[in-house]
Each structure stands twice: as C-alpha cells, then as structure tokens.
PDB file of C-alpha atoms in Angstrom:
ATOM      1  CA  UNK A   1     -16.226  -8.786  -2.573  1.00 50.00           C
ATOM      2  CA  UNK A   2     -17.537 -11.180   0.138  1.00 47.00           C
ATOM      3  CA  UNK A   3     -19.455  -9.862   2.819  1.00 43.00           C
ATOM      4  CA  UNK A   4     -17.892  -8.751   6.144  1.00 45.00           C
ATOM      5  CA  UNK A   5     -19.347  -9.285   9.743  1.00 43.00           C
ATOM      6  CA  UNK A   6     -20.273  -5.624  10.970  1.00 41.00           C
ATOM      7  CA  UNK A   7     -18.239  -3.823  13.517  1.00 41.00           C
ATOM      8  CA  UNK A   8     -19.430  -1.279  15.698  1.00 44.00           C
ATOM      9  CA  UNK A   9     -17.565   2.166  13.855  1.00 45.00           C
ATOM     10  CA  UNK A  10     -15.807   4.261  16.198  1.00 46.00           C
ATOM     11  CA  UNK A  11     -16.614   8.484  15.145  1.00 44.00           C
ATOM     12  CA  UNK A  12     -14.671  10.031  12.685  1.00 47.00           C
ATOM     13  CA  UNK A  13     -12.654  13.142  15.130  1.00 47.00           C
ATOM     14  CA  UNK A  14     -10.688  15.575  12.721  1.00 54.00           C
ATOM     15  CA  UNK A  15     -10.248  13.192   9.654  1.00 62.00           C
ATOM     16  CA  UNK A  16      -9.064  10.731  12.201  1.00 75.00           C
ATOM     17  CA  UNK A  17     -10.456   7.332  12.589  1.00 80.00           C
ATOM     18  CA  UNK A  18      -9.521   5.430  16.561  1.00 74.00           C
ATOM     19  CA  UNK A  19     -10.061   1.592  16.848  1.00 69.00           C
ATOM     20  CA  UNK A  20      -9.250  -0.516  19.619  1.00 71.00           C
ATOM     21  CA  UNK A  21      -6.059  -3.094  19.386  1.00 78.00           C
ATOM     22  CA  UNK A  22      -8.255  -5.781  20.083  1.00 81.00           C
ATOM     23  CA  UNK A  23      -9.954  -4.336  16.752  1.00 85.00           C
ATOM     24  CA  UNK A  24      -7.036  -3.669  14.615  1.00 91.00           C
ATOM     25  CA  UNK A  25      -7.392  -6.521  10.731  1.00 94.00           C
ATOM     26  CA  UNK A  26      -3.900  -7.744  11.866  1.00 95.00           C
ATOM     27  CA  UNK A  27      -4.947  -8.619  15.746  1.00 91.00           C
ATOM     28  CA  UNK A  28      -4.093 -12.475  16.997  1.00 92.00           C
ATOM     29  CA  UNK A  29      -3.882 -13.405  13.204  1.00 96.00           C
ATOM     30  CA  UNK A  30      -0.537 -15.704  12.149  1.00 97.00           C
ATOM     31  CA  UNK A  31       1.182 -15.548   9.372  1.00 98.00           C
ATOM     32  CA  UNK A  32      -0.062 -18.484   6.862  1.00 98.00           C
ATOM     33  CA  UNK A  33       3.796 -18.199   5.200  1.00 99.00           C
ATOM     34  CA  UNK A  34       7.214 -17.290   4.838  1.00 98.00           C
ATOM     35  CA  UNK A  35       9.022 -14.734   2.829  1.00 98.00           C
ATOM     36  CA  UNK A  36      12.401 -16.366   1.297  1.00 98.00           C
ATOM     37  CA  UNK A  37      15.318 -14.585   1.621  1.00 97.00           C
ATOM     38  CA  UNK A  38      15.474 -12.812  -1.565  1.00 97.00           C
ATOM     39  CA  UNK A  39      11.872 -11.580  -1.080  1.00 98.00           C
ATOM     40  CA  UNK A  40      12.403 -10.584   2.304  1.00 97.00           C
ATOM     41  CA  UNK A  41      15.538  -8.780   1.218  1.00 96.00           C
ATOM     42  CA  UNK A  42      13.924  -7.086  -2.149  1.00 97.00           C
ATOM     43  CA  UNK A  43      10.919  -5.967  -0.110  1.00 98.00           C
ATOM     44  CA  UNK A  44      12.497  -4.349   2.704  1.00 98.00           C
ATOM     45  CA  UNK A  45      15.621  -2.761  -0.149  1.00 97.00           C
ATOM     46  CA  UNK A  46      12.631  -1.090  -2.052  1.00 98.00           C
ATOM     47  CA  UNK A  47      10.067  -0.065   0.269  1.00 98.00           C
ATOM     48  CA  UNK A  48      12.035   0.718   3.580  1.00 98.00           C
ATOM     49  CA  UNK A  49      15.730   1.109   3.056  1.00 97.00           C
ATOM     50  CA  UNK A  50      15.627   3.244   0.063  1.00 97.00           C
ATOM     51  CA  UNK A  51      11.939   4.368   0.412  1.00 96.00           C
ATOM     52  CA  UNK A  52      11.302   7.127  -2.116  1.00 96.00           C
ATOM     53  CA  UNK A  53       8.837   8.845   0.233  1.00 95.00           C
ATOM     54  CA  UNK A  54       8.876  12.258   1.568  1.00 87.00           C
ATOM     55  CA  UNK A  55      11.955  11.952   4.362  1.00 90.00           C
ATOM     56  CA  UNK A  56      10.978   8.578   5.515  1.00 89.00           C
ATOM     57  CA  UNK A  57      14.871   7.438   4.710  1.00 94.00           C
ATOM     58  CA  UNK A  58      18.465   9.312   4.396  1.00 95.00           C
ATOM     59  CA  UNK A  59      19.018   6.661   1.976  1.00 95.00           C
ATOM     60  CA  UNK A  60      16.122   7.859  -0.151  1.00 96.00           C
ATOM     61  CA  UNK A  61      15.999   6.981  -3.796  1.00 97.00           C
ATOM     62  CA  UNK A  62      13.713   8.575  -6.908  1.00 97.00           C
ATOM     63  CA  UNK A  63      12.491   7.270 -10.450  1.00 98.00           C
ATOM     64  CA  UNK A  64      15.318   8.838 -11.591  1.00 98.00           C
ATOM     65  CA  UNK A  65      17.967   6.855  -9.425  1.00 97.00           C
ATOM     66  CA  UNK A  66      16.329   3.951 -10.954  1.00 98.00           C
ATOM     67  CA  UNK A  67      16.935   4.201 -14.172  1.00 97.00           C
ATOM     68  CA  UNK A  68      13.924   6.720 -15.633  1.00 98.00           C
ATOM     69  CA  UNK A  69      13.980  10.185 -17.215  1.00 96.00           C
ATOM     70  CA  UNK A  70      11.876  12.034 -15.143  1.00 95.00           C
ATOM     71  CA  UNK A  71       9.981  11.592 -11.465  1.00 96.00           C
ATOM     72  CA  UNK A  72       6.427  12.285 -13.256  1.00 95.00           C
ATOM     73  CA  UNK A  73       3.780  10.306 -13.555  1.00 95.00           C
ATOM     74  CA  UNK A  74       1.507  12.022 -15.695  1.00 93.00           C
ATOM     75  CA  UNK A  75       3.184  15.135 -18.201  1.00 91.00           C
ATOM     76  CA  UNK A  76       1.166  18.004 -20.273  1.00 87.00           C
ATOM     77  CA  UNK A  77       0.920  16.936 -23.854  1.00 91.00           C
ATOM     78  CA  UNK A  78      -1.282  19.539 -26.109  1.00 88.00           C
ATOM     79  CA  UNK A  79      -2.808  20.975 -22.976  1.00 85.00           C
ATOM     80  CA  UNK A  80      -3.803  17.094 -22.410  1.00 90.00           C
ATOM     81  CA  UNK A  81      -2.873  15.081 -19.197  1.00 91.00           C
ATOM     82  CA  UNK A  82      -1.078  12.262 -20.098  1.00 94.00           C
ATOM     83  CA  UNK A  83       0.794   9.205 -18.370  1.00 95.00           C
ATOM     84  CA  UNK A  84       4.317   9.115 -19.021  1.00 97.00           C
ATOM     85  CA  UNK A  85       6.681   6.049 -19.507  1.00 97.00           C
ATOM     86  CA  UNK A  86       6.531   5.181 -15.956  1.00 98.00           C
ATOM     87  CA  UNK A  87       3.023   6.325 -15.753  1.00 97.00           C
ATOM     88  CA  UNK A  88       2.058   3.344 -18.042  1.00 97.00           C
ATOM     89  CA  UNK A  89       4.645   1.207 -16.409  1.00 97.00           C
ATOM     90  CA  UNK A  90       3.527   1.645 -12.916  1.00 98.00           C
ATOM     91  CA  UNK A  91       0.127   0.750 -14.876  1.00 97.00           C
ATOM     92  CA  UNK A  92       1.919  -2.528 -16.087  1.00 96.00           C
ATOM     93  CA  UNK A  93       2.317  -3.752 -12.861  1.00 96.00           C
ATOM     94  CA  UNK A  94      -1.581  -2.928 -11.382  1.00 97.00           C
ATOM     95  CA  UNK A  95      -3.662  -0.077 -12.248  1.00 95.00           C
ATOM     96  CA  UNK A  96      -4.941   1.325  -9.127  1.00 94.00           C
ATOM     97  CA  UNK A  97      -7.611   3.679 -10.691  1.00 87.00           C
ATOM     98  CA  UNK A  98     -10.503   1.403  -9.878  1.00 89.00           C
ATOM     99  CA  UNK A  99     -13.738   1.360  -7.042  1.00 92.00           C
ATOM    100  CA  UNK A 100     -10.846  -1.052  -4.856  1.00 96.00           C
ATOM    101  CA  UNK A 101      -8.777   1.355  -3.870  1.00 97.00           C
ATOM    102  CA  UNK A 102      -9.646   4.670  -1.797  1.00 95.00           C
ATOM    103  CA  UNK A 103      -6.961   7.656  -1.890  1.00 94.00           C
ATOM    104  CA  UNK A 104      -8.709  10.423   0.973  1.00 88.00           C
ATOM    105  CA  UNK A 105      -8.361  13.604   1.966  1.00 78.00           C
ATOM    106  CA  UNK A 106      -8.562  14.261   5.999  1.00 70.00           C
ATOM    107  CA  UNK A 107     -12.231  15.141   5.766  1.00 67.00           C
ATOM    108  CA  UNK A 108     -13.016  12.213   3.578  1.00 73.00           C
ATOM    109  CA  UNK A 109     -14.953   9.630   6.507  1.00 80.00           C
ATOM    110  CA  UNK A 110     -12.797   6.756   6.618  1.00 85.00           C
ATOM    111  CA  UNK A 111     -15.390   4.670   8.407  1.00 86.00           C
ATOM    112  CA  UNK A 112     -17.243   5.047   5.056  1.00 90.00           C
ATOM    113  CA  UNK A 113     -14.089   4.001   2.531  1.00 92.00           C
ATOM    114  CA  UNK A 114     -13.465   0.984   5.083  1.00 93.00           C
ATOM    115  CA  UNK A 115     -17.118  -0.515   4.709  1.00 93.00           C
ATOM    116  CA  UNK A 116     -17.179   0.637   1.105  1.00 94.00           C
ATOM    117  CA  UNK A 117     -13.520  -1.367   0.837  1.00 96.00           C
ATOM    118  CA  UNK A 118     -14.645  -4.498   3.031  1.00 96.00           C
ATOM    119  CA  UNK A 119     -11.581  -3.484   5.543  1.00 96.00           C
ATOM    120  CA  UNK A 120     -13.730  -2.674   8.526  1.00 93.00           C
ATOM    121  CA  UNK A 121     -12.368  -3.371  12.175  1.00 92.00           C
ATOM    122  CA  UNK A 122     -11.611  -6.776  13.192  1.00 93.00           C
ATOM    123  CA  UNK A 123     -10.608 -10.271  11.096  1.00 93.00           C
ATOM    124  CA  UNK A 124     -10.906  -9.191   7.635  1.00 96.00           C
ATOM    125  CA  UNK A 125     -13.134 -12.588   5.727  1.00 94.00           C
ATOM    126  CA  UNK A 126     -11.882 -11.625   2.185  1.00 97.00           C
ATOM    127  CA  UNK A 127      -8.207 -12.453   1.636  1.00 98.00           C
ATOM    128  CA  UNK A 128      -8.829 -12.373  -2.090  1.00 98.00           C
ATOM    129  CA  UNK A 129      -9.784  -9.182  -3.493  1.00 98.00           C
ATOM    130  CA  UNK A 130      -6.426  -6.471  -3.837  1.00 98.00           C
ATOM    131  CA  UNK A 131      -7.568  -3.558  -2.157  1.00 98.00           C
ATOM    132  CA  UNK A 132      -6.817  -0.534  -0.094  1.00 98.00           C
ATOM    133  CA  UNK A 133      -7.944   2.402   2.348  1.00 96.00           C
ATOM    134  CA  UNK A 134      -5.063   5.391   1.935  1.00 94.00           C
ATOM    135  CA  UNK A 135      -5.250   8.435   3.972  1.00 90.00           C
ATOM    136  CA  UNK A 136      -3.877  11.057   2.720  1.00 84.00           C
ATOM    137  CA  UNK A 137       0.232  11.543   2.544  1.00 87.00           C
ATOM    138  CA  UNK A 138       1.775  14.677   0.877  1.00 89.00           C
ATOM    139  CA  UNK A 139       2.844  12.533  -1.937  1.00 92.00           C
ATOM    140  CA  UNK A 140       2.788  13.351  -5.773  1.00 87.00           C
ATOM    141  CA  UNK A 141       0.958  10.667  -6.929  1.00 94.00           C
ATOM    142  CA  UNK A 142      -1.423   7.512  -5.805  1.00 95.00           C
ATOM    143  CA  UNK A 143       1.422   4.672  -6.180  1.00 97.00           C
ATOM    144  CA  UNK A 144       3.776   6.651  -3.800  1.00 97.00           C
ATOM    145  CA  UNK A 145       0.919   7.680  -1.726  1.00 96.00           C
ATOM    146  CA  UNK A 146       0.575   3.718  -1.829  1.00 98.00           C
ATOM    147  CA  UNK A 147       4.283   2.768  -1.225  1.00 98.00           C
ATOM    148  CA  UNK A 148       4.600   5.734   1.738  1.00 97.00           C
ATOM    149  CA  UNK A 149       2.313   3.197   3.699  1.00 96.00           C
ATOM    150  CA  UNK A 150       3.485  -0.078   2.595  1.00 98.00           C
ATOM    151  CA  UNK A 151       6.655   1.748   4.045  1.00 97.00           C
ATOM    152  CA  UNK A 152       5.189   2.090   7.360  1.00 96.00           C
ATOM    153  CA  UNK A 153       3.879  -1.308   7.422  1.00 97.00           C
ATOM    154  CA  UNK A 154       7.213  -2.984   6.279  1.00 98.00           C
ATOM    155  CA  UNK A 155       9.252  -0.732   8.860  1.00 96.00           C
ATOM    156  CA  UNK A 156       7.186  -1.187  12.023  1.00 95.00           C
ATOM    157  CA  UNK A 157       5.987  -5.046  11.482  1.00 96.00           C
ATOM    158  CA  UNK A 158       2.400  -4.676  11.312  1.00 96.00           C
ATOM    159  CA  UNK A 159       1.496  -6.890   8.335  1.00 98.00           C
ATOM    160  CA  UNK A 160       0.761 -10.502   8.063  1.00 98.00           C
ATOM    161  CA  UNK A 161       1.176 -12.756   5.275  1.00 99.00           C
ATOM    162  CA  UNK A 162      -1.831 -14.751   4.255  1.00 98.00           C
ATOM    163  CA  UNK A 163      -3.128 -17.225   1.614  1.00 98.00           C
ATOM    164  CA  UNK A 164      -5.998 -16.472  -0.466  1.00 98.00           C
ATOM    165  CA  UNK A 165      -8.930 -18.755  -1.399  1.00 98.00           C
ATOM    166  CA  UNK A 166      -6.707 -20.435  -4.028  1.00 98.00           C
ATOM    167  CA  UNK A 167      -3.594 -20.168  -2.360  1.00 98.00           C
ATOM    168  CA  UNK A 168      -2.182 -16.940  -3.515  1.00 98.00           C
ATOM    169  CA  UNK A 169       0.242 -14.980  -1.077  1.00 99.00           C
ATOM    170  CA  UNK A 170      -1.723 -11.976   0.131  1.00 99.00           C
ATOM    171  CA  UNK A 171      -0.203  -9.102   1.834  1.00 99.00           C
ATOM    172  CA  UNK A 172      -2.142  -7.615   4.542  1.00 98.00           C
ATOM    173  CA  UNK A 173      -1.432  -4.047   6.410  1.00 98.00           C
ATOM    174  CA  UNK A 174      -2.209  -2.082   8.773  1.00 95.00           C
ATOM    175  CA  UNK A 175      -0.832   1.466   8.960  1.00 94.00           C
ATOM    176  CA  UNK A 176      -1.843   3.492  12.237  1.00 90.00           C
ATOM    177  CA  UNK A 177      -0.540   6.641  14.737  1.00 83.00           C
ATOM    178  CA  UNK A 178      -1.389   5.382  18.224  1.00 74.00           C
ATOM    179  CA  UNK A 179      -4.751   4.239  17.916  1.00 72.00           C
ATOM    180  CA  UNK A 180      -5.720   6.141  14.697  1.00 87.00           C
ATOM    181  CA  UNK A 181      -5.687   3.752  11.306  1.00 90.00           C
ATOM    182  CA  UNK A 182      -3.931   5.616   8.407  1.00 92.00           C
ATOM    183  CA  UNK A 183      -4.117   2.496   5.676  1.00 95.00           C
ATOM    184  CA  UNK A 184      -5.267  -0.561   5.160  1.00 96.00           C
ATOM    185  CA  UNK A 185      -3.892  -2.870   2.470  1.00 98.00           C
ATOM    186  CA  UNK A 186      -4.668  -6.115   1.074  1.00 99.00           C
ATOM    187  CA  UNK A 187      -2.581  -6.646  -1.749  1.00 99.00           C
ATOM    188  CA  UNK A 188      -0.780  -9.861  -3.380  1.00 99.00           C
ATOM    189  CA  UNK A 189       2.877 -10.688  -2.571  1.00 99.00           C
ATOM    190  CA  UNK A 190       3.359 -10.866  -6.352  1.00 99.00           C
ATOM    191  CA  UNK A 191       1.993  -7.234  -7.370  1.00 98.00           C
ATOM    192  CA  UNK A 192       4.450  -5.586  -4.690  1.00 99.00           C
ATOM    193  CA  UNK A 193       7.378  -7.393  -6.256  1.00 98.00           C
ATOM    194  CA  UNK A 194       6.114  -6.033  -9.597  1.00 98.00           C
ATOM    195  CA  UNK A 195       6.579  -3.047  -8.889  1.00 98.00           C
ATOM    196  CA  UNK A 196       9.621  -3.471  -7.975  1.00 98.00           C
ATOM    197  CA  UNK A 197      10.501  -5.202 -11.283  1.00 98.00           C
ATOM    198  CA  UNK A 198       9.058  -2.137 -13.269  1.00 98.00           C
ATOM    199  CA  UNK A 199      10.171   1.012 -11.568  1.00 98.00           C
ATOM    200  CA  UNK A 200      14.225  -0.791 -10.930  1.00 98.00           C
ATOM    201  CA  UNK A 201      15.122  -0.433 -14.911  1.00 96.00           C
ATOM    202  CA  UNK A 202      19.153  -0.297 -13.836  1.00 95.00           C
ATOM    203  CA  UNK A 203      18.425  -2.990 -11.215  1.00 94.00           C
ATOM    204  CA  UNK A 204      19.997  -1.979  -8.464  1.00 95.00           C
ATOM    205  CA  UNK A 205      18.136  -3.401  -5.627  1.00 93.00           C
ATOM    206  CA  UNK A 206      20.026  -6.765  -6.995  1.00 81.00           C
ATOM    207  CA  UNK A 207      23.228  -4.804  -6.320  1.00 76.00           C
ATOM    208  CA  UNK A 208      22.069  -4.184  -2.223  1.00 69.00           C
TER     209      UNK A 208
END
C-alpha cells in the first residue's frame, strides 16, 4: 500500500481510540459518484433495513431467511474446523483472512492496526487497496463483524464514494461513538454488492 502522510495519534484510553472531526478519513471529502437507484436501494435493503446484526433492526434477517441451511460459518467435521457452504461462499465473494483487514479486541491498540492498515487520521492517499480496521462487535463471525459496521456507516451517512487509481468505485467508512473511531473501511462498491449476490440464494432483496 502507498504511503500515508503521518498524523499525530491521539492515546489509546480503555480500548478506545478519540480523533478530532477535523481528523476524521471522511472530513471535507466529496463524493467522486453516484449510487443508481437499484444500488442505492440493494445496499441500504441488505445492510440497514434487514441488517442481520445483533438488534440493530426489528426487521432483522439471518442466513437462514436467505435461503441457507444453517447460520454457521465454519462446522466440526472429524474434530476438524471446517467452512461450511456459506463459509466458502462468503469466501467467493472476498476472503477477508489476509494482513488487510484487522478484527480487534478492546485492548488490541487501534492506533497500531490504523498505521499498520494505512487508515490513519485525516485524507486517506490510497483509494485502491480493500481494507479495514474492525473493533470488536459481539458478532459470530468476521463478515458480520464486517457488515455490523458497514451497517453503521450506511445508517448514519458517514461514507463517501470514491474512485480508485483506475477508476474503480471505492467505498469508504467511517464508523465512530462521539469522537471514538470503531471502523474504518475501504472497500469496492462491487465486493459489497457481492455479497449480497452470494448470501440472497432466494433473492429476496429483489422482492423489497
């Protein structure tokens, strides 16, 4: 990943990392383009309406609503841990199990997984690379721990939509309590939609 222009790290206080607004990746930046109608609409169907994270919606939804056998991820196979249909599906669409992406407890130092992530404070200089900063949710897995803050993001309007280098629509968000950063996300327009694609086997969200 490119280099980024240091910022000044505020102290990590109880797992918690503050910035200032002026700070914040999404701060004075425009978005570069628009979402048509039937991304706009699939987006906010998947990931807010029927978010399938903790209590975040009364209309929640599960794997199972859409279509699968079972909720799990991984399943015990001859004492061996092993990913299940969706597992590998969820895989299909972009395997977050790589150096990119940081999933962290609440004494993990965020300051570290930002700088280690190039997502430090301030207007981010690589628009190209899929990556993200998660803290930690009480979710099951690292894809819903993912979707519970593209949820937040989504639902409270603190994204922007960006081109990349070669003109790829990027994603960018910014998840945060107050003044505290929760998540940071760079990820393509295209891998959130396949996700979508994957995980809706009765394809529903068509039917919203």
């Amino acid at each position: 990943m490119k280099s980024e222009t240091s910022s000044k790290l505020k102290p990590k206080s109880n797992g918690k990392y503050k910035y200032l607004k002026e700070k914040s990746i999404l701060y004075n930046e425009k978005d570069e383009y628009s979402l048509t109608k039937e991304e706009f609409c699939r987006l906010y169907a998947f990931y807010v309406t029927y978010s399938m994270c903790g209590s975040q919606s009364m209309k929640k939804r599960t794997f199972i609503d859409y279509g699968w056998d079972s909720n799990n991820v991984y399943e015990l196979v001859n004492h061996h841990r092993v990913k299940t249909k969706l597992g590998n599906a969820l895989c299909s669409a972009y395997v977050l199990n790589n150096d990119n992406f940081c999933f962290i407890s609440t004494e993990d130092d965020l300051s570290e997984c930002f700088r280690k992530c190039n997502l430090l404070d301030g207007r981010l200089v690589d628009y190209d690379t899929e990556r993200a900063v998660i803290k930690s949710t009480q979710e099951s897995n690292k894809y819903m721990k993912l979707f519970y803050r593209v949820r937040d993001g989504f639902a409270h309007g603190k994204f922007i939509l960006k081109y990349s280098s070669n003109h790829e629509k990027m994603i960018i968000i910014q998840d945060d309590d107050s003044s505290n950063v929760t998540a940071r996300i760079v990820l393509k327009l295209s891998t959130l939609l396949k996700f979508i694609e994957v995980i809706d086997l009765a394809q529903i969200i068509d039917l919203d």
